[in-house]
XYZ file of C-alpha atoms in Angstrom:
679
model
C -63.118 8.397 -40.579
C -66.734 8.178 -41.629
C -67.568 10.997 -43.988
C -70.707 13.093 -43.504
C -72.083 11.978 -46.815
C -71.802 8.346 -45.754
C -73.538 9.077 -42.454
C -76.446 10.723 -44.227
C -76.853 7.803 -46.554
C -76.728 5.390 -43.650
C -79.524 7.288 -41.940
C -81.701 7.345 -45.053
C -81.033 3.773 -46.154
C -80.413 1.838 -42.911
C -80.996 -1.457 -44.669
C -82.483 -2.908 -47.843
C -86.263 -2.405 -47.660
C -89.204 -4.430 -48.924
C -89.516 -2.078 -51.892
C -86.182 -3.019 -53.497
C -86.249 -3.795 -57.185
C -85.195 -7.430 -56.784
C -87.852 -8.074 -54.153
C -90.594 -6.641 -56.329
C -89.420 -8.710 -59.290
C -89.357 -11.861 -57.180
C -92.831 -11.194 -55.789
C -94.203 -10.686 -59.295
C -92.661 -13.964 -60.443
C -94.052 -15.876 -57.462
C -97.470 -14.356 -57.923
C -97.767 -15.867 -61.387
C -96.974 -19.383 -60.114
C -99.545 -21.729 -58.544
C -99.520 -21.783 -54.744
C -98.346 -25.266 -53.733
C -97.170 -24.381 -50.211
C -98.347 -26.296 -47.191
C -99.739 -24.475 -44.206
C -97.189 -24.159 -41.419
C -98.294 -25.332 -38.002
C -96.966 -24.561 -34.510
C -95.328 -27.985 -34.336
C -92.659 -26.962 -36.866
C -89.123 -26.700 -35.515
C -86.111 -24.676 -36.572
C -85.377 -25.163 -40.274
C -81.978 -23.745 -41.107
C -82.076 -20.154 -39.864
C -85.869 -19.837 -39.833
C -87.844 -20.767 -36.728
C -91.595 -20.861 -36.221
C -93.157 -19.837 -32.930
C -96.877 -19.224 -33.415
C -99.286 -17.955 -30.797
C -101.872 -20.533 -29.641
C -105.148 -20.661 -31.522
C -108.269 -18.914 -30.211
C -106.560 -16.345 -27.967
C -107.308 -12.660 -27.541
C -105.580 -10.071 -29.720
C -103.653 -8.667 -26.761
C -102.109 -12.057 -26.043
C -101.088 -12.460 -29.684
C -99.363 -9.065 -29.539
C -97.632 -9.961 -26.261
C -96.508 -13.280 -27.742
C -94.935 -11.499 -30.712
C -93.178 -9.012 -28.434
C -91.685 -11.888 -26.446
C -90.578 -13.631 -29.644
C -88.758 -10.503 -30.808
C -87.001 -10.022 -27.467
C -85.956 -13.679 -27.245
C -84.596 -13.613 -30.783
C -82.624 -10.435 -30.170
C -81.117 -11.834 -26.962
C -80.241 -15.111 -28.676
C -78.597 -13.473 -31.682
C -76.847 -10.835 -29.596
C -75.686 -13.362 -26.962
C -77.314 -11.380 -24.190
C -76.949 -7.911 -25.706
C -79.735 -6.038 -27.482
C -77.636 -3.132 -28.728
C -75.553 -5.048 -31.256
C -78.568 -6.678 -32.931
C -80.387 -5.004 -35.803
C -83.826 -6.316 -36.672
C -86.792 -5.764 -38.944
C -90.468 -6.649 -38.618
C -92.467 -7.591 -41.687
C -95.208 -9.697 -43.277
C -95.041 -12.161 -46.149
C -96.913 -14.961 -47.860
C -93.789 -17.126 -48.366
C -91.356 -17.264 -45.447
C -88.641 -19.290 -47.182
C -88.421 -17.056 -50.232
C -88.471 -13.935 -48.086
C -85.633 -15.181 -45.899
C -83.520 -16.120 -48.914
C -83.816 -12.496 -49.955
C -82.750 -11.361 -46.483
C -79.786 -13.763 -46.459
C -78.526 -12.131 -49.649
C -78.236 -8.933 -47.590
C -76.415 -10.665 -44.693
C -79.315 -11.069 -42.283
C -78.791 -14.149 -40.120
C -82.007 -15.255 -38.387
C -85.770 -15.077 -38.843
C -88.653 -16.072 -36.574
C -92.218 -16.408 -37.856
C -94.514 -15.326 -35.038
C -98.097 -15.328 -36.318
C -100.182 -16.731 -39.170
C -103.676 -15.885 -40.388
C -105.955 -16.205 -43.391
C -106.969 -12.573 -42.793
C -104.438 -10.180 -44.351
C -105.913 -7.193 -42.510
C -105.270 -8.829 -39.139
C -101.620 -9.534 -40.029
C -101.172 -5.978 -41.332
C -102.530 -4.495 -38.107
C -100.245 -6.769 -36.071
C -97.229 -5.632 -38.090
C -98.176 -1.964 -37.670
C -98.632 -2.390 -33.899
C -95.217 -4.035 -33.515
C -93.464 -1.436 -35.672
C -95.066 1.451 -33.754
C -93.552 0.024 -30.567
C -90.072 -0.690 -31.933
C -89.325 1.936 -34.566
C -88.111 4.465 -31.986
C -85.022 2.321 -31.347
C -81.920 2.732 -33.490
C -81.618 -1.040 -33.901
C -85.011 -1.342 -35.630
C -84.591 -1.009 -39.410
C -88.247 -0.485 -40.326
C -88.649 2.731 -42.305
C -92.349 2.448 -43.210
C -95.166 2.122 -40.689
C -96.390 -1.340 -41.696
C -99.044 -2.913 -43.927
C -97.358 -1.990 -47.226
C -96.555 -4.139 -50.254
C -99.184 -6.866 -49.912
C -102.129 -5.289 -51.798
C -102.945 -4.214 -55.352
C -104.058 -0.721 -56.335
C -107.667 -1.758 -55.779
C -106.678 -2.796 -52.228
C -107.222 -6.499 -52.877
C -104.531 -8.955 -51.632
C -101.749 -9.632 -54.115
C -101.242 -13.178 -52.883
C -103.291 -16.058 -51.606
C -103.442 -16.818 -47.871
C -102.123 -17.747 -45.388
C -100.089 -14.672 -44.424
C -97.286 -14.506 -41.867
C -95.781 -11.903 -39.529
C -92.037 -12.304 -38.911
C -88.969 -10.684 -37.372
C -85.549 -10.933 -39.040
C -82.258 -10.104 -37.298
C -78.595 -9.603 -38.042
C -75.754 -9.142 -35.599
C -72.236 -9.544 -36.759
C -70.393 -6.271 -37.242
C -68.505 -7.683 -40.214
C -71.726 -8.725 -41.947
C -73.260 -5.306 -41.331
C -70.186 -3.590 -42.731
C -70.253 -5.756 -45.856
C -73.860 -4.876 -46.496
C -73.211 -1.161 -46.041
C -69.900 -1.117 -47.920
C -71.574 -2.178 -51.166
C -73.824 0.861 -50.985
C -71.258 3.389 -49.715
C -68.326 3.416 -52.054
C -66.762 6.590 -50.662
C -66.382 5.359 -47.073
C -62.998 3.625 -46.845
C -63.377 2.844 -43.125
C -66.402 0.676 -43.813
C -64.606 -1.044 -46.668
C -61.760 -1.893 -44.284
C -64.249 -3.171 -41.751
C -65.992 -5.272 -44.382
C -62.784 -7.300 -44.770
C -63.033 -8.547 -41.178
C -63.180 -12.338 -40.822
C -66.530 -13.473 -39.499
C -64.925 -15.956 -37.098
C -62.778 -13.358 -35.253
C -63.966 -9.862 -36.084
C -63.172 -8.258 -32.702
C -59.396 -8.320 -33.131
C -59.613 -6.999 -36.676
C -62.139 -4.368 -35.604
C -59.709 -2.956 -33.033
C -57.046 -2.554 -35.733
C -59.450 -0.756 -38.058
C -60.601 1.582 -35.291
C -56.990 2.359 -34.389
C -56.185 3.069 -38.028
C -59.073 5.503 -38.485
C -58.724 7.066 -34.991
C -62.151 5.881 -33.907
C -60.850 4.753 -30.518
C -59.360 6.803 -27.692
C -56.006 5.107 -28.098
C -54.567 5.114 -24.568
C -51.752 2.525 -24.478
C -52.759 -0.715 -22.746
C -49.997 -2.013 -20.465
C -49.876 -5.445 -18.852
C -49.107 -5.204 -15.137
C -48.073 -8.006 -12.774
C -50.363 -7.580 -9.762
C -48.747 -10.657 -8.193
C -46.303 -13.393 -9.114
C -49.083 -15.413 -10.747
C -51.506 -12.759 -12.039
C -51.072 -10.328 -14.931
C -53.827 -8.019 -16.175
C -54.160 -5.217 -18.759
C -53.946 -1.706 -17.338
C -54.524 1.872 -18.448
C -51.819 3.736 -16.574
C -53.083 7.101 -15.282
C -49.921 8.760 -16.634
C -50.619 7.415 -20.139
C -54.279 8.375 -19.866
C -53.573 11.943 -18.776
C -50.942 12.357 -21.484
C -53.451 11.234 -24.100
C -56.043 13.681 -22.726
C -53.441 16.411 -23.090
C -52.539 15.395 -26.670
C -56.191 15.338 -27.751
C -57.053 18.657 -26.108
C -59.216 17.303 -23.279
C -57.077 18.362 -20.314
C -59.912 20.656 -19.213
C -61.768 17.513 -18.073
C -59.264 17.222 -15.199
C -59.081 20.915 -14.327
C -62.726 21.901 -13.981
C -62.354 24.315 -16.896
C -59.846 25.612 -19.477
C -56.116 25.210 -18.871
C -55.594 28.969 -19.246
C -57.689 29.724 -16.137
C -56.730 26.635 -14.135
C -54.004 28.315 -12.084
C -56.495 30.471 -10.183
C -58.815 27.524 -9.516
C -56.003 25.286 -8.284
C -54.458 27.981 -6.112
C -57.863 28.703 -4.566
C -58.430 24.996 -3.920
C -55.158 24.464 -2.070
C -55.506 27.671 -0.092
C -58.902 26.541 1.241
C -57.857 22.909 1.609
C -54.888 23.986 3.778
C -57.323 25.671 6.178
C -59.494 22.544 6.325
C -56.694 19.941 6.544
C -53.579 21.758 7.823
C -51.923 18.477 8.868
C -51.939 16.924 5.402
C -48.548 15.639 4.305
C -48.677 17.610 1.042
C -48.045 20.851 2.944
C -44.691 19.553 4.202
C -43.370 19.402 0.612
C -41.932 22.379 -1.238
C -40.980 21.025 -4.685
C -44.097 22.269 -6.487
C -46.396 25.239 -6.946
C -50.022 24.888 -5.916
C -50.950 26.467 -9.260
C -49.799 23.254 -10.956
C -51.020 20.593 -8.495
C -54.246 18.831 -9.552
C -56.259 17.032 -6.823
C -57.779 13.630 -7.619
C -59.881 10.905 -6.048
C -59.683 7.192 -6.773
C -62.889 5.156 -6.803
C -63.480 1.429 -6.824
C -66.611 -0.691 -6.845
C -67.915 -3.993 -8.110
C -70.235 -4.192 -11.104
C -72.183 -7.193 -12.360
C -70.781 -9.256 -15.202
C -71.635 -12.770 -16.436
C -73.937 -14.758 -14.124
C -74.094 -11.735 -11.814
C -70.492 -12.288 -10.763
C -68.581 -9.268 -9.521
C -66.270 -7.261 -11.760
C -64.082 -4.833 -9.828
C -63.785 -1.482 -11.623
C -61.075 0.984 -10.593
C -60.913 4.560 -11.875
C -59.517 7.987 -11.043
C -61.298 11.327 -11.289
C -60.692 15.039 -10.722
C -62.101 16.752 -7.654
C -62.644 19.972 -9.601
C -65.726 19.507 -11.744
C -68.454 21.373 -13.564
C -70.997 21.496 -10.743
C -74.428 19.936 -10.489
C -77.618 20.801 -12.352
C -78.786 22.680 -9.265
C -75.572 24.647 -8.669
C -74.807 25.289 -12.359
C -78.032 24.968 -14.360
C -76.441 26.556 -17.443
C -73.202 25.666 -19.157
C -70.376 26.946 -16.986
C -68.462 29.975 -18.183
C -66.945 31.094 -14.887
C -63.600 30.163 -13.361
C -64.998 28.886 -10.035
C -64.929 25.116 -9.578
C -67.960 22.969 -8.877
C -68.461 19.426 -7.670
C -67.799 16.733 -10.246
C -71.402 15.719 -10.945
C -72.125 17.029 -14.453
C -71.294 15.483 -17.794
C -71.182 11.937 -19.105
C -69.434 9.652 -16.616
C -66.957 8.511 -19.307
C -65.778 12.133 -19.622
C -65.444 12.845 -15.885
C -64.094 9.486 -14.672
C -61.201 7.585 -16.230
C -60.728 3.836 -16.081
C -57.498 2.228 -14.906
C -58.479 -1.437 -15.083
C -61.039 -4.132 -14.298
C -60.649 -7.444 -12.493
C -63.200 -10.293 -12.276
C -63.851 -11.724 -8.829
C -62.547 -15.120 -9.898
C -59.030 -13.639 -9.878
C -59.112 -12.274 -6.318
C -61.808 -14.232 -4.469
C -59.313 -16.748 -3.082
C -56.231 -14.580 -3.599
C -56.391 -11.309 -1.595
C -52.876 -10.452 -2.761
C -54.176 -10.109 -6.326
C -56.671 -7.467 -5.199
C -54.029 -5.591 -3.191
C -51.706 -5.586 -6.190
C -54.553 -4.416 -8.424
C -55.135 -1.299 -6.294
C -51.440 -0.769 -5.602
C -50.557 -0.699 -9.313
C -52.788 2.332 -9.873
C -51.370 4.222 -6.887
C -47.770 3.484 -7.891
C -48.295 5.206 -11.215
C -50.190 8.082 -9.588
C -47.279 8.482 -7.157
C -44.965 9.217 -10.090
C -47.409 11.844 -11.335
C -47.027 13.600 -7.981
C -43.264 13.444 -7.517
C -42.161 13.652 -11.173
C -45.114 15.446 -12.748
C -46.221 15.483 -16.368
C -44.782 17.999 -18.834
C -47.644 19.323 -20.956
C -45.642 22.158 -22.517
C -41.998 23.119 -22.562
C -42.590 25.590 -19.749
C -45.439 23.919 -17.887
C -45.466 20.773 -15.747
C -48.583 19.553 -13.978
C -48.531 17.327 -10.906
C -51.367 15.151 -9.657
C -52.127 13.948 -6.139
C -54.779 11.588 -4.760
C -56.574 13.007 -1.710
C -58.880 10.102 -0.967
C -60.324 6.728 -1.846
C -64.062 6.524 -2.570
C -66.451 3.612 -2.799
C -69.114 1.702 -0.928
C -68.323 0.372 2.545
C -67.417 -3.205 1.465
C -64.876 -1.856 -1.039
C -63.290 0.472 1.528
C -63.047 -2.358 4.064
C -61.453 -4.700 1.528
C -59.027 -2.230 0.001
C -57.952 -0.639 3.287
C -57.809 -3.825 5.412
C -60.090 -2.015 7.860
C -60.881 -3.903 11.056
C -63.446 -1.386 12.298
C -66.484 -1.478 10.037
C -70.210 -2.157 9.824
C -69.659 -5.940 9.996
C -68.744 -5.638 13.687
C -72.200 -4.496 14.822
C -74.220 -7.087 16.739
C -77.409 -8.265 15.091
C -79.020 -9.382 18.373
C -78.687 -9.190 22.170
C -75.371 -10.054 23.783
C -74.794 -13.669 24.803
C -71.811 -15.753 25.985
C -70.863 -16.542 22.368
C -70.923 -12.920 21.211
C -67.708 -11.483 19.850
C -66.257 -8.421 21.563
C -67.283 -5.112 19.985
C -64.243 -3.658 18.202
C -65.986 -0.681 16.603
C -67.993 0.045 13.466
C -66.177 3.159 12.205
C -62.641 3.642 10.893
C -62.772 7.359 11.739
C -63.375 6.912 15.486
C -64.004 4.324 18.233
C -67.800 4.360 17.904
C -69.434 0.963 18.125
C -66.952 -0.410 20.643
C -68.087 -1.713 24.025
C -67.415 1.617 25.764
C -68.449 4.030 22.987
C -71.977 3.676 21.528
C -72.597 4.819 17.965
C -76.326 5.523 18.541
C -75.725 8.785 20.431
C -76.971 11.556 18.102
C -75.927 14.652 20.060
C -73.567 17.583 19.462
C -70.945 16.093 21.778
C -71.154 12.303 21.535
C -68.697 10.127 23.410
C -66.931 9.087 20.209
C -66.019 12.695 19.342
C -62.953 12.534 21.621
C -61.625 9.540 19.653
C -61.442 11.317 16.274
C -58.544 13.039 14.522
C -55.192 12.661 16.303
C -56.833 10.410 18.929
C -58.069 7.935 16.328
C -56.205 4.646 16.548
C -55.166 3.035 13.280
C -58.191 1.148 11.908
C -56.079 -1.739 10.580
C -53.607 -4.288 11.898
C -51.739 -4.569 8.586
C -51.490 -1.484 6.404
C -52.810 -1.701 2.845
C -49.883 -1.785 0.360
C -51.133 1.196 -1.673
C -50.990 3.567 1.324
C -47.186 3.592 1.080
C -47.513 5.353 -2.273
C -49.742 8.317 -1.433
C -49.450 11.343 0.888
C -52.195 11.567 3.523
C -53.227 13.298 6.754
C -50.347 12.461 9.073
C -52.306 12.499 12.339
C -55.401 10.698 10.996
C -54.496 8.197 8.289
C -57.996 6.704 8.305
C -59.347 9.989 6.901
C -58.037 8.914 3.484
C -61.131 6.687 3.159
C -64.074 8.929 2.318
C -67.707 8.872 3.442
C -70.185 8.630 0.588
C -73.633 10.215 0.987
C -75.098 8.086 -1.804
C -74.637 4.858 0.146
C -75.149 6.501 3.538
C -78.375 8.371 2.773
C -79.878 7.490 -0.620
C -79.192 3.762 -0.318
C -79.118 3.688 3.477
C -80.892 5.654 6.169
C -83.078 7.604 3.734
C -84.402 4.432 2.165
C -85.148 2.967 5.603
C -86.836 6.176 6.712
C -89.100 6.292 3.635
C -90.211 2.662 4.070
C -93.597 1.609 5.439
C -95.161 -1.544 6.849
C -96.058 -2.851 3.370
C -92.530 -2.281 2.040
C -90.335 -2.228 5.167
C -87.051 -2.840 3.332
C -87.496 -1.078 -0.006
C -84.877 -3.137 -1.860
C -86.685 -2.215 -5.092
C -85.864 1.431 -4.417
C -83.277 3.024 -6.664
C -81.069 5.632 -5.023
C -82.709 8.665 -6.607
C -86.156 7.506 -5.462
C -85.176 8.218 -1.852
C -85.331 12.056 -1.866
C -88.535 11.899 -3.937
C -90.190 9.555 -1.435
C -89.083 11.649 1.533
C -90.391 14.875 0.006
C -93.592 13.076 -0.978
C -94.026 11.804 2.594
C -93.674 15.317 3.983
C -96.084 16.702 1.370
C -98.747 14.088 2.137
C -98.533 14.671 5.884
C -98.853 18.455 5.452
C -102.030 18.017 3.408
C -103.832 16.281 6.291
C -103.306 18.729 9.145
C -106.048 17.240 11.310
C -104.397 13.831 11.372
C -100.926 15.374 11.574
C -101.745 17.467 14.645
C -103.220 14.490 16.500
C -100.244 12.127 16.130
C -96.905 12.958 17.703
C -94.964 10.484 15.528
C -96.399 11.937 12.329
C -95.313 15.420 13.394
C -91.773 14.160 13.967
C -91.763 12.385 10.598
C -92.893 15.547 8.800
C -90.227 17.644 10.530
C -87.535 15.106 9.683
C -88.577 15.094 6.012
C -88.367 18.881 5.829
C -84.951 18.952 7.500
C -83.502 16.302 5.204
C -84.864 18.033 2.106
C -83.207 21.307 3.159
C -79.949 19.467 3.822
C -79.769 17.964 0.326
C -80.956 21.142 -1.418
C -78.203 23.183 0.270
C -75.524 20.731 -0.795
C -76.746 20.448 -4.381
C -77.032 24.220 -4.825
C -73.513 24.838 -3.532
C -70.352 24.638 -5.566
C -67.246 22.708 -4.651
C -66.848 24.972 -1.625
C -69.767 25.688 0.689
C -70.036 29.074 2.322
C -69.822 29.196 6.094
C -73.492 30.017 6.769
C -74.802 27.429 4.285
C -72.547 24.727 5.730
C -73.665 25.512 9.279
C -77.343 25.402 8.311
C -76.844 22.108 6.481
C -75.113 20.559 9.470
C -77.922 21.673 11.777
C -80.572 20.245 9.440
C -78.757 16.919 9.252
C -78.346 16.761 13.020
C -82.049 17.553 13.467
C -82.937 14.666 11.140
C -80.826 12.313 13.259
C -82.510 13.556 16.436
C -85.922 12.896 14.880
C -84.817 9.447 13.753
C -83.598 8.571 17.247
C -86.826 9.829 18.803
C -88.941 7.814 16.361
C -86.906 4.711 17.161
C -87.487 5.254 20.888
C -91.243 5.818 20.445
C -91.501 2.710 18.263
C -89.700 0.671 20.897
C -92.087 1.900 23.582
C -95.096 0.622 21.617
C -93.286 -2.649 20.794
C -92.937 -2.020 17.050
C -89.835 -2.838 15.032
C -89.316 0.450 13.232
C -86.336 2.757 12.573
C -83.467 0.334 12.937
C -80.212 1.627 14.376
C -77.643 0.988 11.651
C -73.979 2.105 11.373
C -74.817 4.391 8.434
C -76.585 6.688 10.910
C -73.236 7.132 12.609
C -71.526 7.864 9.271
C -74.107 10.564 8.587
C -73.475 11.909 12.101
C -69.813 12.396 11.115
C -70.825 14.392 8.031
C -73.150 16.673 10.004
C -70.784 17.342 12.904
C -67.909 18.062 10.512
C -70.022 20.744 8.828
C -71.015 22.290 12.171
C -67.563 22.194 13.773
C -65.593 23.415 10.755
C -68.072 26.178 9.927
C -67.333 27.723 13.318
C -63.874 28.858 12.153
C -63.728 28.388 8.352
C -65.174 30.658 5.673
C -65.374 27.847 3.101
C -65.822 24.087 3.534
C -65.395 21.287 1.023
C -68.841 20.149 -0.114
C -69.589 16.567 1.074
C -70.996 15.908 -2.414
C -67.406 16.006 -3.699
C -66.954 12.618 -2.002
C -70.236 11.158 -3.299
C -70.426 8.382 -5.871
C -73.521 9.300 -7.904
C -71.701 9.330 -11.236
C -69.247 6.678 -10.120
C -72.086 4.165 -9.861
C -73.168 5.098 -13.382
C -69.595 4.621 -14.597
C -69.317 1.184 -12.987
C -72.659 0.115 -14.461
C -71.648 1.161 -17.975
C -68.299 -0.634 -17.796
C -69.952 -3.742 -16.353
C -72.450 -3.820 -19.223
C -69.559 -3.708 -21.676
C -67.981 -6.684 -19.894
C -71.090 -8.770 -20.518
C -70.716 -8.406 -24.300
C -67.222 -9.787 -24.756
C -65.537 -13.164 -24.609
C -65.003 -14.360 -21.006
C -61.529 -15.590 -21.988
C -60.353 -12.045 -22.775
C -62.773 -10.196 -20.533
C -60.384 -7.628 -19.037
C -58.736 -6.695 -22.338
C -61.912 -6.581 -24.433
C -63.784 -4.596 -21.771
C -61.027 -1.970 -21.705
C -60.930 -1.806 -25.500
C -64.675 -1.313 -25.795
C -64.551 1.277 -23.022
C -61.986 3.246 -25.040
C -64.246 3.110 -28.101
C -67.160 4.482 -26.073
C -64.946 7.163 -24.506
C -63.760 8.313 -27.931
C -67.399 8.875 -28.871
C -68.329 10.743 -25.662
C -65.308 12.995 -25.064
C -65.914 15.510 -27.886
C -69.456 16.125 -26.627
């Protein structure tokens, strides 16, 4: 393991600087020789590992600076093969590019681009200082000084004859970096091991070194046959949880310390029994609720090479450490919060990844991919996991989370958003089979646009809900669920329903009617901003009926989200009822705005299936709060951090060989997790 002394020296001496003894000696020797170099023009091409990319002549200073910035970015992308984080670089000035790069090569730098040339040393020094001031905040930039040093005598006259050049040098390979550092850090044996890595295949050797020095969260990687013709690497949940237990991180699954987990778990199951009395788990008697840990499974597609999809599957605890609004300080109480705080690698745990090329034309591969995770989780429920001689924990999955396309694909759902008509009915129109797996809304006899307290679809929920599939998904045979409403296993996610759905549409305007540029967390900001702006102009607000409705809807939606974020895992009865009423009021305003827009022949406030999903959330809060003291917070089923997790894993997948994408992505994920878990 890296010693503290080595870390300090790495921070102080991140790379050989321009003030090294050998560089000064070489500069002094060159200074005494006659200058026979030719001027380098923009027509020069790559010579070895040096390339020349000069800005055009007679351009403004700002364009020269922008040109240099682009050169640096292009070089970093080229050397890092699309990744900026694994590329170290240094900006500098010189009077002899070839000699300077030979010095860099001796220290294992690999590439150099010369970006600007001038007879005026002061201009080149200012350009170097401007570039360094922009880049020296990043950990990859190895510039220690601020720029403009080393090119002048004590009397401030230039040491060398013009022309002068501004350049950027880079180095990438982890083995080369280790070799350069290992010479300077004799006490660090891990770096010396790493320095022995072959340059042609350093990744495999790197994994062995990290395993040896315990710099990776070493969960065993198992190869699983997801079909007769497809085999992928897997992190079994049982192996993962056992490793968390061995390393002392079991609290990440329990919402707090193991010593106080019994009270939290018993409280959870007591309240969950009141909310879902027909769940299959309450028909079993082979466990104690003090030892049963509830989980969710989440799946979603990230973006890998060429923006192709990479399916990421992970499991997570339901008991978390709250949100910043509900628990602004570090938690020290035993009560559980929603799982929204902490780094996503410490609150979500990867099972495997699968590129779309493996399941695009083979649905059975995808089914086997999901089924493999649930088969292992099934054993954790029925057999449990012994963490001490006298203590066995069991784990159960209470739901599957994800965006609507993932839920449709994984659950074989035949009632979803794809069944909604995009235009008026005609002889070629398909029959309406429904847009919701939780009820019959969206069918020919049951509209989904009815935003009342007693809509027609309400009688088709729960025990009256027909199975939303013709063929059951294979994984459902391996998990207990609500016996009278099996579709309830697939959870509604407020992130995609509100932040990336109806909220984004509501906050749009005629200049940006779609708002595809809008990130999810911009939605509540835009809605609160809209309400604030309208309140500032009371004269205009009072004279327009639609503006009054918009302002009221903004206020209601803001109250709804604030109540949820300030609550813990369980919402109190009064807070849940108020939240449901606020959400229902927002839907009523939305429907009224859609009707008023239609009357004036304007295409505003589209009726989309996500409005119906939000209707489910609101009515559940209202109906259950009439007889329950505590309700499960809808934020427990949200995917805020899950999206962050998927994005981080997908970025890792873009930095590895496509031939071993699944394995290398999992390995790099485990390295990152090892770094994040202790914090």
